[in-house]
Amino acid sequence: MLEGLDPEQRAVATSLRGPVCVLAGAGTGKTRAITHRIAYGVHAGVLQPGSVLAVTFTNRAAGEMRGRLRQLGVAGVQARTFHSAALRQLQYFWPKAVGGGLPRIIDRKVQLVAEAAAACRVRLDRGELRDVTAEIEWSKVTQTVPADYAAAARAAGRETPRDAAEISQLYGTYEDLKRHRSVIDFEDVLLLAVAILQDRHDIAEQVRGQYQHFVVDEYQDVSPLQQRLLDLWLGERDSLCVVGDASQTIYSFTGATPDHLLDFRTRHPGATVVKLVRDYRSTPQVVHLANGLLAQASGRAADHRLELVSQREAGPEPHYSEYTDEPAEAEGAARRIRDLIASGVPASEIAVLFRTNSQSETYEQALADAAIPYQLRGAERFFERPEVREAGAALRGAARFGGNDSLLDDAVDLPSQVRAVLSTKGWTPQPPAGSGVVRERWESLAALVRLAEDFSRARDAATLGDLVAELDERAGAQHAPTVEGVTLASLHAAKGLEWDAVFVVGVAEGMMPITYARTDEQIEEERRLLYVGVTRARRHLHVSWALSRSPGGRAGRRPSRFLDGLRPGSTGSATRVGPLGHGGVEPGSGRAPATAAPAARRRVRTPARCRVCGRTLTDAGEMKLMRCDDCPSDMNEGLYTRLHDWRAAQAKESGQPEFCVFTDRTLVAIAETAPRDEGSLARIPGVGMRKVRGFGADVLAICAGEEGEPGVGDR
């Protein structure tokens, strides 16, 4: 269970007692660490599979966790979203706690909100209807009742889409309509679970008797309501492992907050804290840009940022492109995508990420014009597609009666059986030409074929019946297989995913950060959103923006401020100085960490950081310049020339090589810094007090605009 884990991941896997907080940067293998932790605990006899509840935020992540645990030989662990875990408990305990069956859960609350607006004689357009619905959802996850909405929204600094008192009235009417119709919504699942566990101690004890150990992934996205439910599950125990990254907090508008993650050590003083910073996903070039984005961040989340260290071989530099308008930007992305596919990058390993869903249409058209297959993330659910339902029915029938079906006579293994069955539904070994409905149908069936191949490799003796059971489980969790096509997704929808090549488009002021982000907190969340987009890329990263929205429009846009000092030719903004998270383990002591006396404190050496982009410097030459080689220089060319001539004269007089006076890089560093006194000169790497005593007077005179005379210094 521990083979192949790095030291920090191994620390996560073996820390099985007491509270554990894992601060995991993007691409650092957090899912691997926590699944191996559960598996190691089970195989070591410390954890019982049925007593572990692992919760995360998406069905896909929960499905992936279950799959990995199965591969590690662990069955019986409950890996679910907060909502599915709460719903399962509600369905079981509702007859005992309330009586009767659980009320029906409405799929979409927008229609009911529209009815509430009509009842209140309030007219809402489509956009306002969506925004008011979002405000109701925020209210519920922050445990705000209708009467308190206006005050809570004001305290949270929310910009309400309508008058706060009006939204409060709509919210109250919406709740009344639900009660009259005996229905509940998505957020009610959590609220009702909390209510039952609070009011019925016997039920709470029964749940706590079932679940002894908890793992929470993406802990930076926990809402106050979810934290309340987690506290009730835990009771007075502390067998809890949380995993998160404050720099990936991008859902605060829904009520999510990183405070629970950042305050974990305060709430659990004896907690073990493990920091994962080894990035196995992205190349050093991608990681460099990601670190540079966070280096300029501010706020509480930035105080706990993690400096990623790439573990991959070097790759191409991020590519930056400026276009005249958005259609030209989309066409440019399509051309580059076509080149990547031609070079061997699968279409399913390419993504186009944008800030708002409204940007999607332009890219759909550009990809269609280039005959490049694509899929929209967040569109129709995979298992609800007609061809997938038909295929599932055909596979189910073949699993039941396949022994009498001549279609399977020549099928020697599970993948060939699936190919034979799906060939009757339109699957062919080669994809159809062009795009459109026929191609989309084929892509869905091809995804099922690939799933069968992967499933067969993971389970040698798997049967068609086993695959059908796997499909049923995936359908219930909406854990769809990969479809062969370029992914189009919003930056929010891309969270938790990764691709070989990523195109982050529309990175211009007004879109990134978005126009309505006005406060410092909102601006910083936009920065984190771009960081999430950048860290989705494994190898190829393309960042682009357009100067106008449409052809012929006024070219009034400028690249996002977040790229200042990072993209070639841009001027760097001031680098933020603050605490930095490096990999390591802080063992739990069972009590609050003692504060060392000042005299006993170990001196911590501050890492050298680029004064332009803020990246940590490890190369000696770059440390001498105090900037990355590829960051723009602000060197005084005239001063450098004078210093260069002076060095040549000094070397000639002393009969030694020029680098013995000062190296080229040290001369560049002096020309960039232009020191005015001996202290400033001595602090430049490569100078030091010995050379200040020998050459200081000459160098300072040249920097002051005077002509230094060779031989003045007493060497």
XYZ file of C-alpha atoms in Angstrom:
715
model
C 0.000 0.000 0.000
C 2.919 2.356 0.574
C 5.053 1.548 -2.464
C 5.280 4.348 -4.975
C 4.234 7.071 -2.516
C 6.512 10.053 -1.954
C 7.500 10.906 1.651
C 4.617 13.334 2.199
C 2.012 11.026 0.636
C 3.371 8.195 2.792
C 2.935 10.418 5.853
C -0.713 10.919 4.877
C -1.219 7.167 4.396
C 0.320 6.216 7.744
C -1.247 8.958 9.906
C -4.299 6.951 10.970
C -4.889 8.269 14.485
C -6.459 11.582 15.440
C -7.201 14.571 13.216
C -5.154 14.999 10.039
C -5.102 18.027 7.723
C -3.626 17.554 4.249
C -2.796 20.778 2.413
C -2.539 19.547 -1.164
C -1.554 21.725 -4.109
C -2.918 21.136 -7.606
C -1.615 17.937 -9.197
C 0.134 16.668 -6.073
C -1.627 13.288 -5.935
C -4.074 13.955 -3.108
C -6.590 11.329 -4.280
C -3.790 8.781 -4.435
C -2.673 9.733 -0.934
C -6.084 9.487 0.718
C -7.185 6.299 -1.075
C -3.905 4.635 -0.089
C -4.467 5.932 3.441
C -7.852 4.203 3.615
C -6.515 1.028 1.987
C -3.452 0.942 4.253
C -5.652 1.426 7.315
C -7.968 -1.392 6.245
C -5.175 -3.841 5.395
C -3.369 -2.967 8.634
C -6.523 -3.732 10.606
C -6.835 -0.193 11.979
C -9.932 0.699 9.929
C -12.992 -1.386 9.137
C -14.218 -0.722 5.564
C -17.861 -0.330 6.556
C -16.968 2.208 9.249
C -15.289 4.662 6.828
C -17.235 7.473 5.162
C -15.325 9.449 2.517
C -17.128 12.535 1.239
C -16.326 14.811 -1.664
C -18.147 17.311 -3.850
C -18.862 15.620 -7.177
C -20.247 12.246 -8.184
C -17.290 11.876 -10.530
C -14.759 12.313 -7.716
C -16.675 9.881 -5.489
C -16.806 7.338 -8.325
C -13.092 7.701 -8.957
C -12.369 7.167 -5.271
C -14.488 3.992 -5.193
C -12.721 2.707 -8.311
C -9.263 3.289 -6.855
C -10.193 1.611 -3.575
C -11.502 -1.382 -5.493
C -8.183 -1.642 -7.349
C -6.402 -1.571 -3.983
C -8.472 -4.521 -2.816
C -10.795 -2.579 -0.514
C -14.569 -2.965 -0.779
C -17.301 -1.654 1.480
C -16.021 1.897 2.024
C -18.732 4.512 1.487
C -17.395 7.188 -0.901
C -20.141 9.715 -1.585
C -20.944 13.383 -1.975
C -22.290 15.230 1.059
C -25.735 15.238 -0.534
C -25.844 11.567 -1.482
C -24.630 10.534 1.990
C -27.235 12.764 3.649
C -29.982 11.538 1.278
C -29.152 7.908 2.008
C -29.468 8.560 5.740
C -32.664 10.561 5.289
C -34.323 7.798 3.279
C -33.409 5.257 5.943
C -34.369 7.258 9.039
C -37.314 9.327 7.760
C -40.001 6.701 8.552
C -38.632 6.403 12.104
C -38.069 10.123 12.699
C -41.065 11.641 10.893
C -43.238 8.858 9.523
C -44.255 7.990 5.998
C -42.042 8.334 2.962
C -39.479 11.041 2.248
C -41.028 13.939 0.242
C -40.224 14.132 -3.456
C -37.081 16.087 -4.354
C -37.635 18.656 -7.103
C -35.120 18.490 -9.946
C -35.052 22.221 -10.691
C -36.145 24.957 -8.344
C -36.311 27.690 -11.021
C -39.911 26.879 -11.960
C -41.031 27.071 -8.344
C -39.160 30.364 -7.880
C -40.986 31.700 -10.944
C -44.300 30.715 -9.355
C -43.259 32.419 -6.122
C -42.466 35.588 -8.101
C -45.886 35.469 -9.766
C -47.573 35.038 -6.390
C -45.679 38.099 -5.094
C -46.521 40.064 -8.293
C -42.810 40.450 -9.038
C -41.700 40.237 -12.656
C -38.342 38.539 -13.194
C -36.609 38.079 -16.533
C -34.690 34.878 -17.232
C -31.410 36.184 -15.852
C -32.991 37.614 -12.698
C -34.833 34.342 -12.138
C -31.547 32.451 -12.206
C -29.869 35.004 -9.905
C -32.690 34.977 -7.331
C -32.576 31.177 -7.322
C -28.844 31.360 -6.605
C -29.522 33.734 -3.692
C -32.010 31.264 -2.222
C -29.441 28.465 -2.531
C -26.785 30.643 -0.856
C -29.209 31.442 1.976
C -29.910 27.796 2.653
C -26.285 26.585 2.685
C -25.395 29.455 5.037
C -28.418 28.498 7.203
C -30.135 31.851 6.670
C -33.939 31.924 7.010
C -36.059 34.268 4.822
C -36.564 36.847 7.575
C -32.791 37.194 8.049
C -31.812 37.285 4.370
C -31.453 41.063 3.972
C -29.209 41.437 7.036
C -27.126 38.353 6.140
C -26.603 39.490 2.540
C -25.543 42.930 3.746
C -23.104 41.445 6.282
C -21.609 39.169 3.610
C -21.190 42.073 1.166
C -23.327 40.375 -1.496
C -24.552 42.428 -4.429
C -28.158 41.300 -4.626
C -29.828 41.029 -8.063
C -32.990 42.696 -6.699
C -33.889 44.625 -3.570
C -32.924 42.474 -0.583
C -36.362 42.840 1.029
C -37.962 41.686 -2.224
C -35.721 38.604 -2.396
C -36.543 37.858 1.232
C -40.249 37.891 0.320
C -39.677 35.638 -2.714
C -37.618 33.245 -0.599
C -40.364 32.985 2.018
C -43.057 32.396 -0.624
C -40.893 29.747 -2.299
C -40.585 27.894 1.020
C -44.375 28.130 1.527
C -45.034 26.646 -1.927
C -42.736 23.715 -1.154
C -44.533 22.980 2.098
C -47.963 23.138 0.463
C -46.878 20.685 -2.233
C -44.923 18.415 0.124
C -41.699 18.648 -1.873
C -38.114 19.434 -0.890
C -35.133 20.780 -2.809
C -31.457 19.842 -3.029
C -30.392 21.997 -0.050
C -33.250 20.657 2.092
C -31.588 17.241 1.996
C -28.731 18.623 4.105
C -30.966 20.805 6.269
C -33.317 17.936 7.116
C -30.422 15.566 7.825
C -28.972 18.151 10.223
C -32.369 18.657 11.884
C -32.906 14.941 12.473
C -29.405 14.374 13.858
C -29.800 17.403 16.166
C -33.243 16.461 17.434
C -32.969 12.680 17.622
C -29.978 11.669 19.712
C -30.818 7.984 19.238
C -30.531 8.357 15.457
C -27.341 10.407 15.785
C -25.789 7.676 17.934
C -26.842 5.037 15.420
C -25.103 6.956 12.593
C -21.988 7.461 14.737
C -21.990 3.767 15.573
C -21.945 2.990 11.856
C -19.253 5.496 10.837
C -16.106 5.718 12.941
C -13.716 7.417 10.532
C -14.252 10.317 8.109
C -12.308 11.609 5.121
C -13.340 14.909 3.487
C -11.895 15.876 0.104
C -11.923 19.450 -1.309
C -12.359 20.744 2.234
C -11.787 24.343 1.102
C -15.246 24.194 -0.542
C -17.199 23.182 2.568
C -20.186 25.412 3.345
C -21.331 26.223 6.898
C -24.230 23.786 6.452
C -21.964 20.955 5.319
C -19.582 21.656 8.213
C -22.544 21.466 10.604
C -23.524 18.073 9.183
C -19.931 16.851 9.468
C -19.779 17.971 13.110
C -22.956 16.007 13.844
C -21.549 12.909 12.155
C -18.373 13.195 14.208
C -19.879 13.948 17.600
C -17.108 14.259 20.183
C -14.634 12.142 18.168
C -11.648 13.376 16.173
C -11.029 10.551 13.680
C -11.093 12.943 10.742
C -8.838 13.529 7.736
C -9.482 16.619 5.618
C -7.819 17.477 2.314
C -7.837 20.848 0.567
C -6.062 23.826 -0.953
C -7.114 27.362 -0.071
C -5.692 28.562 -3.405
C -8.389 26.570 -5.196
C -11.319 28.210 -3.403
C -13.525 29.301 -6.318
C -17.076 28.710 -5.088
C -17.481 31.328 -2.365
C -20.513 32.735 -4.209
C -22.316 29.480 -3.322
C -21.440 29.761 0.368
C -18.209 27.744 0.296
C -15.445 29.062 2.529
C -11.800 28.029 3.128
C -12.044 29.158 6.757
C -12.757 25.618 7.979
C -9.559 24.421 6.293
C -7.450 27.369 7.448
C -8.773 27.130 11.017
C -8.426 23.336 11.266
C -5.347 23.455 13.513
C -7.129 25.940 15.773
C -10.168 23.690 16.130
C -7.980 20.572 16.429
C -4.775 21.740 18.198
C -3.121 18.329 18.112
C -3.743 17.735 14.407
C -1.069 16.344 12.098
C -0.581 18.673 9.108
C 0.929 17.355 5.871
C 1.746 19.617 2.914
C 1.849 18.120 -0.578
C 3.720 20.329 -3.055
C 5.295 17.837 -5.488
C 3.344 18.416 -8.695
C 3.122 15.239 -10.789
C 0.668 16.675 -13.289
C 2.259 19.683 -14.940
C 5.612 20.529 -16.506
C 7.963 23.011 -14.800
C 6.887 25.645 -17.357
C 3.208 25.337 -16.425
C 4.035 25.210 -12.702
C 6.195 28.334 -13.050
C 3.228 30.293 -14.394
C 0.894 28.888 -11.732
C 3.288 29.859 -8.925
C 3.715 33.294 -10.502
C -0.050 33.888 -10.437
C -0.245 33.158 -6.708
C 2.928 35.099 -5.904
C 1.018 38.313 -6.589
C -2.062 37.284 -4.596
C -3.241 38.815 -1.340
C -5.684 37.900 1.392
C -5.949 35.076 3.880
C -5.940 32.249 1.330
C -2.762 33.697 -0.205
C -1.080 33.622 3.209
C -1.358 29.829 3.077
C -0.468 29.303 -0.561
C 1.660 26.335 -1.537
C 4.676 26.674 -3.828
C 4.418 23.790 -6.285
C 7.530 21.912 -7.406
C 7.138 20.099 -10.726
C 8.279 16.473 -10.843
C 7.958 16.199 -14.628
C 10.443 16.713 -17.416
C 10.581 20.121 -19.061
C 8.012 20.908 -21.710
C 7.112 23.788 -24.019
C 6.687 27.271 -22.615
C 3.108 28.522 -22.190
C 1.971 30.173 -25.412
C 0.371 33.634 -25.258
C -1.745 34.929 -28.157
C -3.480 38.237 -28.790
C -6.264 38.487 -31.390
C -8.235 41.339 -32.884
C -11.632 39.891 -31.911
C -13.278 36.864 -30.278
C -14.113 34.947 -33.508
C -10.470 35.312 -34.575
C -9.408 34.039 -31.146
C -11.674 30.983 -31.511
C -10.391 30.272 -35.032
C -6.804 30.585 -33.794
C -7.511 28.089 -31.003
C -9.112 25.692 -33.500
C -6.024 25.848 -35.755
C -3.695 25.086 -32.861
C -5.960 22.262 -31.685
C -5.936 20.758 -35.179
C -2.112 20.889 -35.144
C -1.988 19.213 -31.721
C -4.293 16.406 -32.859
C -2.170 15.954 -35.987
C 0.929 15.673 -33.763
C -0.648 12.812 -31.813
C -2.462 14.491 -28.901
C -5.897 12.794 -28.544
C -8.865 15.143 -28.859
C -10.114 13.936 -25.458
C -6.858 15.243 -23.947
C -7.513 18.826 -25.090
C -9.742 21.378 -23.377
C -10.894 24.931 -24.056
C -11.718 26.738 -20.810
C -13.598 30.031 -20.561
C -14.950 32.288 -17.816
C -18.656 32.231 -18.751
C -20.814 29.679 -20.553
C -21.902 32.355 -23.045
C -18.407 32.179 -24.589
C -18.949 28.567 -25.606
C -20.912 29.159 -28.808
C -18.042 30.890 -30.627
C -15.727 27.956 -29.922
C -18.353 25.362 -30.829
C -18.677 27.026 -34.231
C -14.909 27.303 -34.763
C -14.333 23.640 -33.906
C -17.254 22.510 -36.070
C -15.911 24.541 -39.006
C -12.531 22.812 -38.521
C -14.243 19.363 -38.360
C -12.903 18.820 -34.826
C -15.168 16.716 -32.547
C -16.009 18.293 -29.192
C -18.140 17.776 -26.118
C -19.712 20.327 -23.822
C -19.106 19.660 -20.167
C -22.258 20.357 -18.199
C -24.526 19.660 -21.185
C -26.796 16.586 -21.436
C -25.733 13.912 -18.966
C -23.961 10.958 -20.562
C -26.199 8.225 -19.169
C -29.346 10.131 -20.203
C -28.411 10.163 -23.897
C -30.799 7.984 -25.979
C -27.984 5.976 -27.586
C -26.440 5.231 -24.175
C -29.774 4.043 -22.807
C -30.290 1.827 -25.856
C -26.768 0.440 -25.537
C -27.304 -0.283 -21.840
C -30.504 -2.190 -22.601
C -28.728 -4.203 -25.313
C -25.820 -5.067 -23.017
C -28.223 -6.039 -20.223
C -30.086 -8.357 -22.573
C -26.843 -9.903 -23.840
C -25.661 -10.480 -20.266
C -28.900 -12.289 -19.483
C -29.365 -14.346 -22.647
C -25.928 -14.112 -24.351
C -25.343 -17.862 -24.193
C -28.022 -18.331 -26.842
C -26.986 -15.376 -29.007
C -24.988 -16.240 -32.138
C -23.773 -12.636 -32.169
C -21.371 -13.517 -29.339
C -20.128 -16.815 -30.764
C -16.812 -15.357 -31.916
C -16.361 -13.005 -28.951
C -13.496 -14.339 -26.847
C -13.380 -11.734 -24.097
C -15.417 -8.948 -22.508
C -14.294 -6.098 -24.836
C -15.036 -8.159 -27.949
C -18.484 -9.047 -26.530
C -19.244 -5.366 -25.990
C -18.021 -4.453 -29.482
C -20.214 -7.170 -30.964
C -23.323 -5.990 -29.101
C -22.770 -2.287 -29.797
C -22.107 -2.910 -33.481
C -25.871 -3.475 -33.757
C -26.421 0.040 -32.329
C -24.125 1.962 -34.674
C -20.622 1.404 -33.316
C -17.946 0.749 -35.946
C -14.162 0.288 -35.617
C -13.630 3.548 -37.515
C -15.478 6.780 -36.686
C -17.899 8.239 -39.240
C -16.697 11.169 -41.328
C -17.618 14.694 -40.273
C -19.431 15.864 -37.152
C -23.021 16.237 -36.069
C -25.517 13.804 -34.525
C -24.107 10.662 -36.183
C -20.593 11.421 -34.912
C -21.879 12.294 -31.415
C -23.769 8.981 -31.263
C -20.654 7.063 -32.308
C -18.538 8.902 -29.715
C -20.934 7.817 -26.943
C -20.796 4.163 -28.015
C -17.003 4.331 -28.434
C -16.741 5.617 -24.855
C -18.585 2.488 -23.663
C -16.205 0.271 -25.672
C -13.183 1.965 -24.077
C -14.771 1.606 -20.646
C -15.186 -2.128 -21.249
C -11.513 -2.381 -22.232
C -10.381 -0.538 -19.105
C -12.743 -2.575 -16.902
C -11.439 -5.845 -18.366
C -7.819 -4.826 -17.710
C -8.658 -4.007 -14.080
C -10.600 -7.268 -13.561
C -9.297 -10.195 -15.576
C -12.282 -12.466 -15.035
C -14.952 -9.769 -15.463
C -18.127 -10.852 -17.238
C -20.708 -8.930 -19.230
C -22.917 -9.038 -16.142
C -20.161 -7.415 -14.079
C -19.843 -4.643 -16.659
C -23.602 -4.034 -16.626
C -23.457 -3.721 -12.819
C -20.572 -1.254 -13.189
C -22.600 0.797 -15.697
C -25.589 0.834 -13.347
C -23.400 2.067 -10.505
C -21.840 4.734 -12.717
C -25.255 5.838 -13.964
C -26.477 6.239 -10.402
C -23.417 8.358 -9.587
C -23.330 10.103 -13.001
C -19.713 8.946 -13.355
C -19.435 9.063 -17.148
C -16.605 7.532 -19.180
C -14.388 9.687 -21.404
C -15.839 10.766 -24.758
C -13.336 11.231 -27.610
C -13.613 14.943 -28.361
C -12.215 18.316 -27.313
C -13.791 19.424 -24.032
C -15.441 22.850 -23.869
C -16.015 23.927 -20.276
C -16.191 26.892 -17.968
C -13.305 27.349 -15.558
C -15.613 26.449 -12.677
C -16.706 23.211 -14.382
C -13.057 22.259 -15.046
C -12.220 21.980 -11.338
C -10.888 18.530 -10.536
C -10.102 17.651 -14.165
C -6.894 17.658 -16.219
C -5.802 17.419 -19.857
C -2.554 17.189 -21.828
C -3.338 20.495 -23.549
C -5.405 23.372 -22.186
C -6.515 26.568 -23.925
C -7.513 29.252 -21.411
C -9.328 31.793 -23.575
C -10.780 35.256 -23.063
C -8.114 36.242 -20.502
C -8.811 39.963 -20.820
C -9.858 42.680 -18.385
C -13.621 42.591 -17.951
C -13.714 38.838 -18.363
C -10.779 37.825 -16.143
C -11.382 39.303 -13.650
C -15.055 39.493 -14.559
C -16.565 42.977 -14.667
C -18.718 42.562 -11.579
C -15.786 41.482 -9.386
C -15.134 44.723 -7.516
C -14.001 43.964 -3.977
C -10.513 42.739 -3.131
C -11.971 39.364 -2.107
C -13.809 38.994 -5.423
C -10.724 39.964 -7.429
C -8.622 37.407 -5.567
C -11.181 34.680 -6.236
C -10.940 35.508 -9.946
C -7.166 35.118 -9.706
C -7.625 31.725 -8.064
C -10.037 30.766 -10.845
C -7.359 31.479 -13.446
C -4.887 29.501 -11.318
C -7.253 26.528 -11.373
C -7.511 26.813 -15.172
C -3.733 26.959 -15.634
C -3.109 23.964 -13.358
C -5.464 21.775 -15.431
C -2.728 21.535 -18.103
C -0.183 18.728 -18.057
C 2.097 19.816 -20.903
C 0.650 22.303 -23.406
C -0.823 25.575 -22.145
C -2.214 28.299 -24.398
C -3.446 31.600 -22.949
C -5.232 34.054 -25.234
C -7.329 37.215 -25.305
C -9.100 39.392 -27.860
C -8.903 43.164 -28.167
C -12.579 43.488 -29.154
C -15.684 41.350 -28.945
C -16.664 41.278 -32.622
C -14.934 41.952 -35.972
C -14.591 45.655 -36.648
C -15.231 46.555 -33.005
C -13.191 49.048 -31.029
C -9.975 47.428 -29.821
C -10.341 48.690 -26.256
C -9.560 45.589 -24.278
C -6.258 44.757 -22.626
C -4.817 41.491 -21.319
C -5.777 40.537 -17.775
C -3.867 42.262 -14.991
C -3.178 38.764 -13.612
C -0.699 38.224 -16.458
C 1.318 41.356 -15.681
C 4.942 40.411 -15.177
C 4.273 36.844 -16.302
C 3.656 37.048 -20.032
C 6.589 38.144 -22.211
C 6.894 41.891 -22.654
C 4.654 42.822 -19.734
C 5.647 44.890 -16.724
C 5.635 43.058 -13.422
C 3.503 44.219 -10.543
C 4.931 44.288 -7.042
C 5.552 40.794 -5.762
C 3.763 40.017 -2.550
C 5.925 38.914 0.357
C 4.394 36.545 2.863
C 4.350 33.038 4.321
C 4.882 30.215 1.873
C 3.870 26.572 2.108
C 6.651 24.076 1.431
C 6.185 20.325 1.505
C 6.557 18.562 4.806
C 4.888 17.097 7.868
C 3.971 18.783 11.136
C 3.205 15.879 13.499
C 0.283 16.152 15.866
C 1.108 16.233 19.544
C -2.321 15.784 21.022
C -2.117 19.316 22.368
C -1.615 22.802 21.066
C 1.853 23.422 19.627
C 4.122 25.075 22.175
C 5.566 28.455 21.313
C 9.350 28.389 21.447
C 11.196 31.095 23.296
C 12.692 33.665 20.932
C 16.266 32.648 21.753
C 15.548 28.990 20.963
C 13.911 29.609 17.634
C 15.699 28.258 14.636
C 16.567 30.837 12.046
C 14.582 30.180 8.884
C 16.273 31.151 5.670
C 13.930 33.057 3.389
C 13.880 31.575 -0.129
C 15.241 33.748 -2.940
C 12.357 34.965 -5.092
C 12.218 36.607 -8.503
C 11.599 40.318 -8.016
C 9.489 40.381 -11.211
C 7.185 37.329 -11.108
C 7.761 36.092 -7.542
C 8.825 32.525 -8.427
C 11.206 30.826 -6.009
C 14.701 30.843 -7.513
C 16.931 27.771 -7.340
C 19.400 28.408 -10.179
C 22.545 30.148 -8.927
C 22.700 32.464 -11.939
C 19.084 33.530 -11.502
C 19.623 34.045 -7.776
C 22.468 36.395 -8.618
C 20.117 38.518 -10.742
C 17.233 38.021 -8.313
C 14.971 37.348 -11.297
C 14.205 34.548 -13.753
C 16.257 34.523 -16.932
C 13.119 34.944 -19.045
C 11.632 37.767 -16.967
C 12.112 41.261 -18.396
C 15.217 43.164 -17.327
C 15.202 46.821 -16.263
C 18.953 47.140 -16.765
C 20.541 50.512 -17.555
C 22.368 49.676 -20.812
C 24.677 52.689 -20.571
C 25.679 51.798 -17.035
C 26.341 48.194 -18.069
C 28.595 49.340 -20.916
C 30.624 51.570 -18.570
C 30.945 48.760 -16.010
C 31.978 46.325 -18.755
C 34.729 48.680 -19.980
C 35.929 49.318 -16.434
C 36.123 45.554 -15.735
C 38.223 45.008 -18.882
C 40.691 47.677 -17.739
C 40.871 46.199 -14.224
C 41.526 42.705 -15.589
C 44.224 43.935 -17.956
C 46.015 45.830 -15.192
C 45.954 42.919 -12.757
C 46.716 40.268 -15.380
C 43.765 38.059 -14.439
C 40.609 36.960 -16.316
C 37.707 39.399 -16.343
C 35.402 37.017 -14.437
C 37.794 37.208 -11.469
C 36.834 40.863 -11.136
C 33.083 40.349 -11.603
C 31.182 37.744 -13.621
C 28.874 38.828 -16.439
C 25.804 38.099 -14.316
C 27.138 40.127 -11.409
C 27.715 43.068 -13.775
C 24.132 42.723 -15.026
C 22.880 42.592 -11.426
C 24.858 45.763 -10.574
C 23.546 47.545 -13.684
C 19.969 46.555 -12.814
C 20.294 47.572 -9.156
C 22.491 50.701 -9.551
C 23.560 50.681 -5.858
C 24.233 54.005 -4.137
C 26.211 52.851 -1.107
C 28.532 50.070 0.002
C 25.790 48.226 1.898
C 23.559 47.991 -1.194
C 26.491 46.899 -3.321
C 27.595 44.232 -0.833
C 24.120 42.680 -0.778
C 24.273 41.900 -4.502
C 25.074 38.159 -4.892
C 28.616 37.766 -6.219
C 29.962 40.961 -4.634
C 30.430 40.679 -0.870
C 32.506 42.886 1.432
C 35.898 41.701 0.109
C 35.155 42.995 -3.368
C 33.489 46.087 -1.962
C 36.788 46.903 -0.274
C 38.677 46.296 -3.505
C 36.341 47.755 -6.146
C 33.569 49.511 -4.227
C 34.732 53.106 -4.776
C 35.108 52.599 -8.541
C 31.752 50.814 -8.984
C 29.786 53.303 -6.885
C 31.367 56.213 -8.790
C 30.351 54.649 -12.118
C 26.808 53.996 -10.828
C 26.623 57.637 -9.739
C 27.477 58.735 -13.273
C 31.145 59.475 -12.634
C 34.029 57.873 -14.520
C 35.883 55.385 -12.337
C 39.656 55.307 -12.775
C 41.392 51.932 -13.029
C 43.689 51.120 -10.146
C 41.987 53.354 -7.581
C 40.944 50.471 -5.359
C 43.378 49.032 -2.836
C 43.196 45.304 -3.566
